[in-house]
CSV table of C-alpha atoms in Angstrom, one decimal:
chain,number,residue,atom,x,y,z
L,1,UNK,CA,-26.7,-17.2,6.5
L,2,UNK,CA,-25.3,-14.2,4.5
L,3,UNK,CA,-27.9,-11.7,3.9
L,4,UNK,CA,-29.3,-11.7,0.2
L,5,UNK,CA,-29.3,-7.5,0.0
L,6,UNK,CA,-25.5,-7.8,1.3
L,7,UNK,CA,-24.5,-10.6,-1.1
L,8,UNK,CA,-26.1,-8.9,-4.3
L,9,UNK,CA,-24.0,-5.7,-3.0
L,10,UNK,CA,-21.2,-7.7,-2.8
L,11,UNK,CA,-21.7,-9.5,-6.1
L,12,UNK,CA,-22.1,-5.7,-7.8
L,13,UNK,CA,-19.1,-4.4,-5.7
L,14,UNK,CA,-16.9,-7.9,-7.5
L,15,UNK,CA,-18.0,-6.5,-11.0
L,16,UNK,CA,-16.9,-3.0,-10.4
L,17,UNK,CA,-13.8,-4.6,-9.2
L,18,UNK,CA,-13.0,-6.5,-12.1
L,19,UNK,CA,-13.6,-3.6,-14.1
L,20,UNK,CA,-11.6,-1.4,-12.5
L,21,UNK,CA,-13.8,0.8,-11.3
L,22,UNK,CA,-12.3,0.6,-7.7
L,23,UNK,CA,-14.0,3.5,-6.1
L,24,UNK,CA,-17.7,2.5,-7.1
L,25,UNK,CA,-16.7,-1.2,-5.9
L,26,UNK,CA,-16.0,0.5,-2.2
L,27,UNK,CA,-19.4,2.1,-2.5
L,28,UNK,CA,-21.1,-1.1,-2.7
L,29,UNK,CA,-19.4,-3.1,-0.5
L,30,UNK,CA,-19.8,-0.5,1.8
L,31,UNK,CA,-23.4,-0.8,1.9
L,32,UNK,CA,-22.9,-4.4,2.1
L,33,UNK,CA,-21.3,-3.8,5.3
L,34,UNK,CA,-24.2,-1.4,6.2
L,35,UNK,CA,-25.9,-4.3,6.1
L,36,UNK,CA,-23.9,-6.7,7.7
L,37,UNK,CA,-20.7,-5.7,9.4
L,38,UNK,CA,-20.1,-9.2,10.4
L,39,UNK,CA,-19.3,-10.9,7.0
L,40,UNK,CA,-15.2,-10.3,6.9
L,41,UNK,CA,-15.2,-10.6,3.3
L,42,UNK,CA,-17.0,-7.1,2.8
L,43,UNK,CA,-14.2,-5.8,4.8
L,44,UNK,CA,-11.6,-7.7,2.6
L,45,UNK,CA,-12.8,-7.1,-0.8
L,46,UNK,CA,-12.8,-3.1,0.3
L,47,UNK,CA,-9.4,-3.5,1.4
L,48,UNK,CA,-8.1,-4.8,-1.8
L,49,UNK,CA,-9.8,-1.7,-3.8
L,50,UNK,CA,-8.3,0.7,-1.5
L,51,UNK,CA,-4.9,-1.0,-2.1
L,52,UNK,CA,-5.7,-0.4,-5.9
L,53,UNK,CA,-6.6,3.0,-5.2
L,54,UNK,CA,-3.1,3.3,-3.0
L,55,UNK,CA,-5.2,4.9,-0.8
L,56,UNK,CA,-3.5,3.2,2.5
L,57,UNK,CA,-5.2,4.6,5.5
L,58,UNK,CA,-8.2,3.7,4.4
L,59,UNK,CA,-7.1,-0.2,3.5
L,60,UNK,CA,-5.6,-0.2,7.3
L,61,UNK,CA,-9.0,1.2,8.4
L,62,UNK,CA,-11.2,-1.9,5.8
L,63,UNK,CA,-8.4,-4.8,7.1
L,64,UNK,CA,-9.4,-4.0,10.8
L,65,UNK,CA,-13.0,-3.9,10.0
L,66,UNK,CA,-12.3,-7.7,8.6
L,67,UNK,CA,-10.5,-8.7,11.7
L,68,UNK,CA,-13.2,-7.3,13.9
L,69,UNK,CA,-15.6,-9.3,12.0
L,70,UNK,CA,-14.3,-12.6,12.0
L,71,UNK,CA,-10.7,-13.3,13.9
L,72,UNK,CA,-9.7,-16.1,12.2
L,73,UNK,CA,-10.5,-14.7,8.5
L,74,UNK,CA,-6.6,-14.8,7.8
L,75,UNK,CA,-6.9,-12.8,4.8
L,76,UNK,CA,-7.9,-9.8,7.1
L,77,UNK,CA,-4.3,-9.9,8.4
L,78,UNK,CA,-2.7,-10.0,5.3
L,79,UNK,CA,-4.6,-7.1,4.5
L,80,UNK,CA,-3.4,-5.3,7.4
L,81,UNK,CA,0.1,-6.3,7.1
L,82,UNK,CA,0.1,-4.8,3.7
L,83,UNK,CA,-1.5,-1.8,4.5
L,84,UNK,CA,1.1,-0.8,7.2
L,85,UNK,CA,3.9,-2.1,5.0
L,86,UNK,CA,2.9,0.4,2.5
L,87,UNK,CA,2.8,3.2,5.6
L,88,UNK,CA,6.9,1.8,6.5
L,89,UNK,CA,5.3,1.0,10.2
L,90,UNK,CA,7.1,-2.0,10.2
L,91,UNK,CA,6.7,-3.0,13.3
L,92,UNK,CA,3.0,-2.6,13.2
L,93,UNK,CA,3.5,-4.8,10.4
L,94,UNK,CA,5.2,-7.4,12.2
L,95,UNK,CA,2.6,-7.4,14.4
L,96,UNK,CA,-0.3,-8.3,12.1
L,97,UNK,CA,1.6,-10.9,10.4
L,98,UNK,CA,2.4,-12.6,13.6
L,99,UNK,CA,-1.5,-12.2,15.0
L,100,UNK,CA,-2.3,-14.1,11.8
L,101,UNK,CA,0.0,-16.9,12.1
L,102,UNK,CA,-1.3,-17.3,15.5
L,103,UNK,CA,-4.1,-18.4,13.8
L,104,UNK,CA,-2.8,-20.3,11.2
L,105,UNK,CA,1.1,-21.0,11.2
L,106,UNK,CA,1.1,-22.5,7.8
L,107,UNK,CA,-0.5,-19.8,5.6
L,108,UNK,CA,1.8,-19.6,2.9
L,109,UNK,CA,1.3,-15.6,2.1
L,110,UNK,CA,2.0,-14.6,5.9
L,111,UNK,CA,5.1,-16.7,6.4
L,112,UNK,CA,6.6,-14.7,3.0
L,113,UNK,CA,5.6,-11.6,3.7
L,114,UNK,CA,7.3,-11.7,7.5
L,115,UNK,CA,10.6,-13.4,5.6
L,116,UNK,CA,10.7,-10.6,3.3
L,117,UNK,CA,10.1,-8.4,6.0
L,118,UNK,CA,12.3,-9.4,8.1
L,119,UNK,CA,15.4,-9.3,5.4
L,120,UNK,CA,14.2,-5.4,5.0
L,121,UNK,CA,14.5,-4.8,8.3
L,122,UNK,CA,17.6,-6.3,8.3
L,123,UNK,CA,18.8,-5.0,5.5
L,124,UNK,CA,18.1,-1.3,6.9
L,125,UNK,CA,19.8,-1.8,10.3
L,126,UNK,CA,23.1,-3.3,8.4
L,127,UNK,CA,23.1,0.2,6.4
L,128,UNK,CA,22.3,2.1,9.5
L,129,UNK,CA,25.4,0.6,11.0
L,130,UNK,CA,27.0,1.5,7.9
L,131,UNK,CA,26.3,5.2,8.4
L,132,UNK,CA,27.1,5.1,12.2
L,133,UNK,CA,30.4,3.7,11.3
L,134,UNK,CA,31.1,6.3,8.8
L,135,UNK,CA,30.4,8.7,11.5
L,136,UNK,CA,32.4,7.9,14.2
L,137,UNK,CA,35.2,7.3,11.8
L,138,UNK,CA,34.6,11.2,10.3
L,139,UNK,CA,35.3,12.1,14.2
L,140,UNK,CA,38.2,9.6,15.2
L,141,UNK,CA,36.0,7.4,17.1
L,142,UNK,CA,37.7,4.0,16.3
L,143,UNK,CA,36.7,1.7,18.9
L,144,UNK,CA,33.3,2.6,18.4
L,145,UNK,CA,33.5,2.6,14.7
L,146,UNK,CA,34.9,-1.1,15.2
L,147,UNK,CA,32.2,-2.2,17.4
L,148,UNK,CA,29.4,-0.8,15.1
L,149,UNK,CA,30.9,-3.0,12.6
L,150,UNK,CA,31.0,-6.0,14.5
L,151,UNK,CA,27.1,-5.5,15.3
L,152,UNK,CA,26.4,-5.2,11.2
L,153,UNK,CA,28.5,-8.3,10.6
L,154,UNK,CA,26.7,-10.3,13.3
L,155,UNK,CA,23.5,-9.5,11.1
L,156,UNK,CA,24.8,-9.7,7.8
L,157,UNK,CA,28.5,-11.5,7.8
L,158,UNK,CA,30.1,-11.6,4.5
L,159,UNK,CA,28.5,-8.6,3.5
L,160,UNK,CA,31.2,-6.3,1.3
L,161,UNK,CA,30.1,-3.0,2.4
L,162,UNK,CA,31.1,-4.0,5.7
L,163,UNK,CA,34.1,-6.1,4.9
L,164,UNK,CA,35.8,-2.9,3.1
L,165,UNK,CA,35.2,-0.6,6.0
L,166,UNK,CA,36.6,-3.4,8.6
L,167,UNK,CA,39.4,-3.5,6.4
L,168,UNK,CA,40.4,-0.2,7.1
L,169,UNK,CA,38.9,0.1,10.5
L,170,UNK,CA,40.0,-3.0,11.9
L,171,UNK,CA,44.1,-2.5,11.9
L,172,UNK,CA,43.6,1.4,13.3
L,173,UNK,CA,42.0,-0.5,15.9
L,174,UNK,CA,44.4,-3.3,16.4
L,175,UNK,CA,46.9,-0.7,17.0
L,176,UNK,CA,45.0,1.0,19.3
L,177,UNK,CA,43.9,-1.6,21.9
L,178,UNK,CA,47.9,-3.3,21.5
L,179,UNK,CA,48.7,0.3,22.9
L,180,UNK,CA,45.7,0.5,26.0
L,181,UNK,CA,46.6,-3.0,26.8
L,182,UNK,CA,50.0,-2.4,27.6
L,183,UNK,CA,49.5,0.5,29.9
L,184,UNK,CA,47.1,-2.2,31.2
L,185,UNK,CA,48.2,-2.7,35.3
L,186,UNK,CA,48.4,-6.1,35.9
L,187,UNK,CA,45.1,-6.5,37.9
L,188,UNK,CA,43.2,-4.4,34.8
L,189,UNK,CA,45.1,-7.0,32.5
L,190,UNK,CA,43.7,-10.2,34.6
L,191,UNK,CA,40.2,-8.2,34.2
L,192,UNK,CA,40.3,-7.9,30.4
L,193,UNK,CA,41.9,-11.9,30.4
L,194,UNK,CA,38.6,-12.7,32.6
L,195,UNK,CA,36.3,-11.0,29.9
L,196,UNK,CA,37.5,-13.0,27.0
L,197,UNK,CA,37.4,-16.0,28.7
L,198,UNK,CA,33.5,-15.3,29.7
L,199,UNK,CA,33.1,-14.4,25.9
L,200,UNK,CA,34.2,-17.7,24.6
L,201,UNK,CA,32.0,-19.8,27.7
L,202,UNK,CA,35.3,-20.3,28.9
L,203,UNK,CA,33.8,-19.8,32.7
L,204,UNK,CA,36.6,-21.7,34.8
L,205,UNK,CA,39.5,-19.9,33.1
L,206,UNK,CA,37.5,-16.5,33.4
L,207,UNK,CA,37.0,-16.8,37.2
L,208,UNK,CA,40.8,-17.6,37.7
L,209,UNK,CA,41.6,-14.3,36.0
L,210,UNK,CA,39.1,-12.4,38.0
L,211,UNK,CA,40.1,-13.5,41.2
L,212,UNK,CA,43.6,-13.0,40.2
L,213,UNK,CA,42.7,-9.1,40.0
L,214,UNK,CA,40.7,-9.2,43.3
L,215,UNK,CA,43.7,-10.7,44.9
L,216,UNK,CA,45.7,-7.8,43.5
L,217,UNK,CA,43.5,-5.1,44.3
L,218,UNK,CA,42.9,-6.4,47.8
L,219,UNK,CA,46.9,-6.6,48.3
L,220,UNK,CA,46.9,-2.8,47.3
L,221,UNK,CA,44.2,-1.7,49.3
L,222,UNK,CA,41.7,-1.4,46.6
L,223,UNK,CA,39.1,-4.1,47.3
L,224,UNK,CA,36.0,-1.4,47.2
L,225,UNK,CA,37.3,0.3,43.5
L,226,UNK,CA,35.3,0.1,40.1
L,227,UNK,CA,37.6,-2.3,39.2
L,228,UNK,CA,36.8,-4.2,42.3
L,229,UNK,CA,33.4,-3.9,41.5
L,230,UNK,CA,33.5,-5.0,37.9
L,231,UNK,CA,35.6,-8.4,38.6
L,232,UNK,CA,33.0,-9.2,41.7
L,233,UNK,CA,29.9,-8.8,39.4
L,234,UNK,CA,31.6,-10.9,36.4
L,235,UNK,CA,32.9,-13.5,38.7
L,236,UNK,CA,29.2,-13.8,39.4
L,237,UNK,CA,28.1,-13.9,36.4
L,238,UNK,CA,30.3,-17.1,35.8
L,239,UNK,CA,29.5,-18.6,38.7
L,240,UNK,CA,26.1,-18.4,37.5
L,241,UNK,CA,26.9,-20.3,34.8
L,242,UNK,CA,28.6,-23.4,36.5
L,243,UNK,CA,25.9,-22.7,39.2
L,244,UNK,CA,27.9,-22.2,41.8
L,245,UNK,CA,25.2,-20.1,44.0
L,246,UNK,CA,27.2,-19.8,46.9
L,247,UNK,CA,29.5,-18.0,44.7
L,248,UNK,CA,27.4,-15.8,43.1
L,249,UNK,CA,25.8,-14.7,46.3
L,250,UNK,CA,29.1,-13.7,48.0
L,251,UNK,CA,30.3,-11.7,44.7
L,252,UNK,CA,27.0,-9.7,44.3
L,253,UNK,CA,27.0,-9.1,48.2
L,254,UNK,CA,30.5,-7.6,47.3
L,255,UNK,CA,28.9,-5.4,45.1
L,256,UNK,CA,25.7,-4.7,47.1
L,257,UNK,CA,28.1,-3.2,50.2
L,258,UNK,CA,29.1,-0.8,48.1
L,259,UNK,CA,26.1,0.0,45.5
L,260,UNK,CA,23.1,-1.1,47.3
L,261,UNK,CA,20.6,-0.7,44.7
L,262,UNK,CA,22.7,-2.4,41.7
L,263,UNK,CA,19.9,-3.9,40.1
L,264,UNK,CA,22.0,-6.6,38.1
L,265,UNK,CA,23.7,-7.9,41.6
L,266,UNK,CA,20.1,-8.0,43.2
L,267,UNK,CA,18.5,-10.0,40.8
L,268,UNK,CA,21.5,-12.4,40.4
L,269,UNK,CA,21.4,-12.5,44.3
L,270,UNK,CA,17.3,-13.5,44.3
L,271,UNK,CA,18.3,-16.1,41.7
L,272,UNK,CA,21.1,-17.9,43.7
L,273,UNK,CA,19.2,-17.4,46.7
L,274,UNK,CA,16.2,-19.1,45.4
L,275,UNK,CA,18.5,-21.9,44.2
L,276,UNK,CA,19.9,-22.6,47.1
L,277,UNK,CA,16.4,-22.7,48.4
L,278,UNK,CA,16.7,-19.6,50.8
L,279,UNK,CA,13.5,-18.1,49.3
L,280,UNK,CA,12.7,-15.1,52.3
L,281,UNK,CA,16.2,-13.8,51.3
L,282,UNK,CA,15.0,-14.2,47.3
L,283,UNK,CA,12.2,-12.5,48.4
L,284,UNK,CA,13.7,-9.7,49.6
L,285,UNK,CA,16.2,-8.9,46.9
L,286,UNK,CA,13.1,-8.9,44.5
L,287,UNK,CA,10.8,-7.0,46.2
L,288,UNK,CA,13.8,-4.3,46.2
L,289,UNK,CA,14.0,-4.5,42.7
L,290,UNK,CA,10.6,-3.8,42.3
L,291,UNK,CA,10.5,-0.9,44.6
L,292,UNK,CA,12.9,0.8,42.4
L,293,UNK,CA,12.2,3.2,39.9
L,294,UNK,CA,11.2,2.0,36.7
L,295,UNK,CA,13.4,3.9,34.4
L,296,UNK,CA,16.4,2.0,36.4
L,297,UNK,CA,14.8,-1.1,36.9
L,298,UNK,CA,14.2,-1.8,32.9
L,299,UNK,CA,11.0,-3.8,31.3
L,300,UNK,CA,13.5,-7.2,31.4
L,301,UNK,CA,13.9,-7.1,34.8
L,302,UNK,CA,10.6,-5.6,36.0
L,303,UNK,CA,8.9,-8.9,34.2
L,304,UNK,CA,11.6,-11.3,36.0
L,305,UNK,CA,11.0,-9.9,39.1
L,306,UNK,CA,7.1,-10.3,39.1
L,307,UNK,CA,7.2,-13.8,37.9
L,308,UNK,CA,9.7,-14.5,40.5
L,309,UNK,CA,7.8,-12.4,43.0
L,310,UNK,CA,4.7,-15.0,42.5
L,311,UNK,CA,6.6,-17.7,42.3
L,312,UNK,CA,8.1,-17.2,45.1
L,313,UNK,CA,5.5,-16.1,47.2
L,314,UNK,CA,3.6,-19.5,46.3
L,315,UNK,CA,6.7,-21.1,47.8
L,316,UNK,CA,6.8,-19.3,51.1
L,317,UNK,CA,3.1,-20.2,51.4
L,318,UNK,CA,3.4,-23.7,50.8
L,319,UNK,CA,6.4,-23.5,53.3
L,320,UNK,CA,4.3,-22.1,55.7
L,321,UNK,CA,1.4,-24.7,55.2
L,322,UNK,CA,4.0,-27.6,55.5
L,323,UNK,CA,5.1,-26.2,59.0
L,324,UNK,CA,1.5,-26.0,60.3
């Protein structure tokens, strides 16, 4: 039961509020809290004055005190959410909203605020895009001017802004890539064919074009070049897709003999290993990766590898047992 000295506080801290008088509300539910810290609505109602007051750091500090209180007091996150708002931490923001959905996924004020949110953010990386673009234009960076774009239309397609700057970006471009392509060799050609193809989940057709190039390169001598390199680890990647492990493991070996610590060959090689049920060798490869630096490695993979790792691991043991 709430304590009578806390709720009278309270109950003089909801007058003051109506009034106005934001500041002596604070004081009162303060000593509510003094009272009892565990009655999130204290917390809440302190929030709200603070937000009155625009006094933000302090509403952040009210809104966790509510959360500490009670967990699933849901208003406590809303409070928080709108505190950082007000501080632009979006992401912190984010965050809170998504800690209180956790606890309940239909609350109606949470689910706005994220949507809003989450067309702000948008909304700013579009217009940071916008500003990149006009950058690299300002120094005669077209392809990268064109790609820029591409990324703000993916997020916002139909958007003017970026449909006038395409317009003028976009044939610059064109004329650009028409004259790399055709000082394309054939075997580079076949390469860029392969790419497309991946692109549009065309997987079969892609792997034709790259082993076209491999062929061409190996005719010339030039099985261990970049090139080389590059139509080997796509290749993979396709016959990842169509899971065709055999393939993938002879493509990222490719690539291993000549970059042994290629992280994106080693995982793909752990991964076709463990689906052809060759687990010691999956083993291996991830254990490599996750001797690796961590810089190099990446957050991605390092998480990959460890759930492989123990999955793996289990595996071998169960092997083991079996054999007994």
């Amino acid at each position: 039961m709430p304590h009578p000295k806390a709720e009278a506080f309270k109950a003089e801290g909801n007058k003051y509020f109506k009034d106005g008088q934001y500041s002596a509300a604070i004081a009162k539910y303060k000593e509510a809290t003094a009272i009892d810290s565990n009655v999130p609505a204290y917390w809440s109602n302190m929030a709200a004055c603070f937000e009155k007051l625009q006094d933000y750091d302090q509403m952040e500090e009210a809104a966790r005190g509510c959360i500490k209180a009670d967990k699933t007091f849901v208003k406590g996150y809303f409070r928080l959410a709108t505190a950082l708002k007000a501080k632009n931490d979006l992401e912190g923001c984010i965050k809170a909203l998504e800690s209180g959905l956790a606890v309940d996924s239909k609350n109606a004020d949470l689910k706005q605020m994220k949507k809003d949110l989450t067309e702000l953010q948008r909304g700013e990386t579009v217009a940071a895009y916008i500003r990149k673009c006009d950058e690299q234009m300002a120094n005669g960076d077209i392809p990268g001017a064109y790609k820029t774009l591409e990324l703000a239309s993916r997020l916002d397609a139909g958007n003017p802004d970026i449909e006038r700057m395409m317009s003028k970006v976009k044939p610059k471009y064109d004329r650009l890539e028409a004259q790399r392509k055709a000082n394309l060799s054939p075997d580079e050609m076949h390469k860029e064919r392969g790419d497309e193809a991946f692109k549009n989940a065309n997987f079969e057709g892609a792997i034709e074009h790259y082993t076209k190039c491999l062929e061409g390169l190996q005719r010339r001598g030039e099985s261990l070049s970049d090139l080389a390199m590059k139509a080997h680890s796509n290749r993979a990647a396709c016959y990842k897709q169509i899971s065709n492990f055999d393939g993938v493991i002879e493509d990222c070996t490719a690539v291993l003999e000549v970059d042994p610590e290629n992280v994106k060959a080693l995982v793909r090689r752990a991964q076709a290993f463990e689906g052809v049920e060759r687990y010691r060798f999956a083993l291996q490869d991830v254990k490599t990766v996750l001797n690796m630096p961590y810089a190099k490695v990446g957050k991605a993979n390092v998480d990959m590898c460890n759930m492989m790792q123990h999955r793996l691991n289990r595996t071998v043991q169960q092997l083991k047992s079996s054999n007994v």
